[in-house]
Each structure stands twice: as C-alpha cells, then as structure tokens.
Amino acid sequence: MTLKIDKAVRNGSTVISLMGRFEVGHIQELENLLGLQATGSVVLDLQEVRLADREAVKFLARCEAGGVRLENCPAYIREWVRKEKP
C-alpha cells in the first residue's frame, strides 16, 4: 500500500492527512509540502497511517519538535516518536 496525502484547512490550520504506509520515500514530498506552509499552524493527521518505518518516525519527531502538531497518532507511533525526539 502506498501513502495517500490529503490537505485541507480547518479552523485556520493546515491539516495534512496521511493514509496508508508511511516510509522514507515519502519524506521528501512531505518536506516540500510542509515547506509551502510557511504561515499558520500545521497539523499532521495520522489516524489512517497503518505502518511507518523508522526514518518516517524520525521525521515525525523532527516535525513535532519544530511545532507541527501530530493529531490522531496511533499509540505505537506516538511512543516511537517520543523515543526518537531530537
């Protein structure tokens, strides 16, 4: 399964929803998308993420440390992000 990315605006925040399998190969696309969101708050909605590899989790940890909010994060990913925070 590949990763599907949807973008929407909700309550003044840009919400980027990820669905499927999040792997290292998707990081560049998300970095580019996040780079375009220079103003306002950004939320990554992870409710539909089924699998994530280590590099993807490290990326999520960096995002959160940089102010991106992780929403609907599965428990196993949340714990892993906590351990990977820079």
XYZ file of C-alpha atoms in Angstrom:
86
model
C 0.000 0.000 0.000
C 1.225 3.463 -0.785
C 0.770 6.673 1.134
C -2.122 8.964 0.275
C -1.809 12.616 1.302
C -4.769 14.987 1.607
C -4.568 18.666 2.521
C -7.337 20.820 3.962
C -7.792 23.963 6.046
C -9.622 23.606 9.355
C -10.079 26.360 11.946
C -7.208 28.362 10.464
C -4.766 25.424 10.481
C -3.477 23.489 7.512
C -4.312 19.828 8.107
C -2.329 17.242 6.182
C -3.879 13.796 6.489
C -1.742 10.742 5.842
C -3.314 7.416 4.904
C -1.590 4.091 4.395
C 2.048 3.113 4.772
C 4.468 5.962 5.609
C 8.036 5.197 4.546
C 11.310 7.005 3.986
C 10.467 7.511 0.301
C 7.561 9.795 1.243
C 9.563 12.169 3.441
C 10.774 14.473 0.658
C 7.242 15.011 -0.634
C 6.022 15.878 2.868
C 9.015 18.163 3.497
C 8.151 20.021 0.297
C 4.501 20.284 1.300
C 5.357 21.468 4.817
C 7.813 23.996 3.380
C 4.963 25.598 1.449
C 3.068 26.127 4.723
C 5.279 28.942 5.983
C 2.459 30.726 7.792
C -0.112 29.465 10.260
C -0.199 26.259 12.185
C 0.197 22.850 10.600
C -1.353 19.592 11.756
C -0.393 16.130 10.557
C -3.395 13.823 10.987
C -2.099 10.265 11.323
C -5.382 8.476 12.015
C -5.190 6.391 8.850
C -1.456 5.551 8.990
C -1.194 1.769 9.163
C 2.579 1.284 9.134
C 5.582 3.570 9.485
C 9.272 2.845 9.137
C 12.000 4.229 11.405
C 13.002 7.120 9.136
C 9.363 8.200 8.841
C 9.031 8.190 12.638
C 12.245 10.216 12.999
C 10.773 12.704 10.525
C 7.572 12.933 12.577
C 9.638 13.548 15.719
C 11.508 16.387 13.970
C 8.226 17.847 12.738
C 6.726 17.816 16.216
C 9.880 19.349 17.711
C 9.558 22.088 15.067
C 5.991 22.962 16.042
C 3.895 20.720 13.802
C 1.063 19.117 15.760
C 0.578 15.357 15.386
C -3.111 14.506 15.623
C -4.833 11.114 15.938
C -1.444 9.454 16.259
C -1.627 5.669 16.769
C -0.244 4.680 20.193
C 2.701 2.693 18.838
C 3.794 5.616 16.637
C 3.326 8.115 19.499
C 5.610 6.045 21.756
C 8.191 5.666 18.999
C 8.122 9.408 18.231
C 8.696 10.125 21.921
C 11.818 7.942 21.866
C 13.126 9.482 18.625
C 12.729 13.167 19.570
C 15.893 15.136 18.815
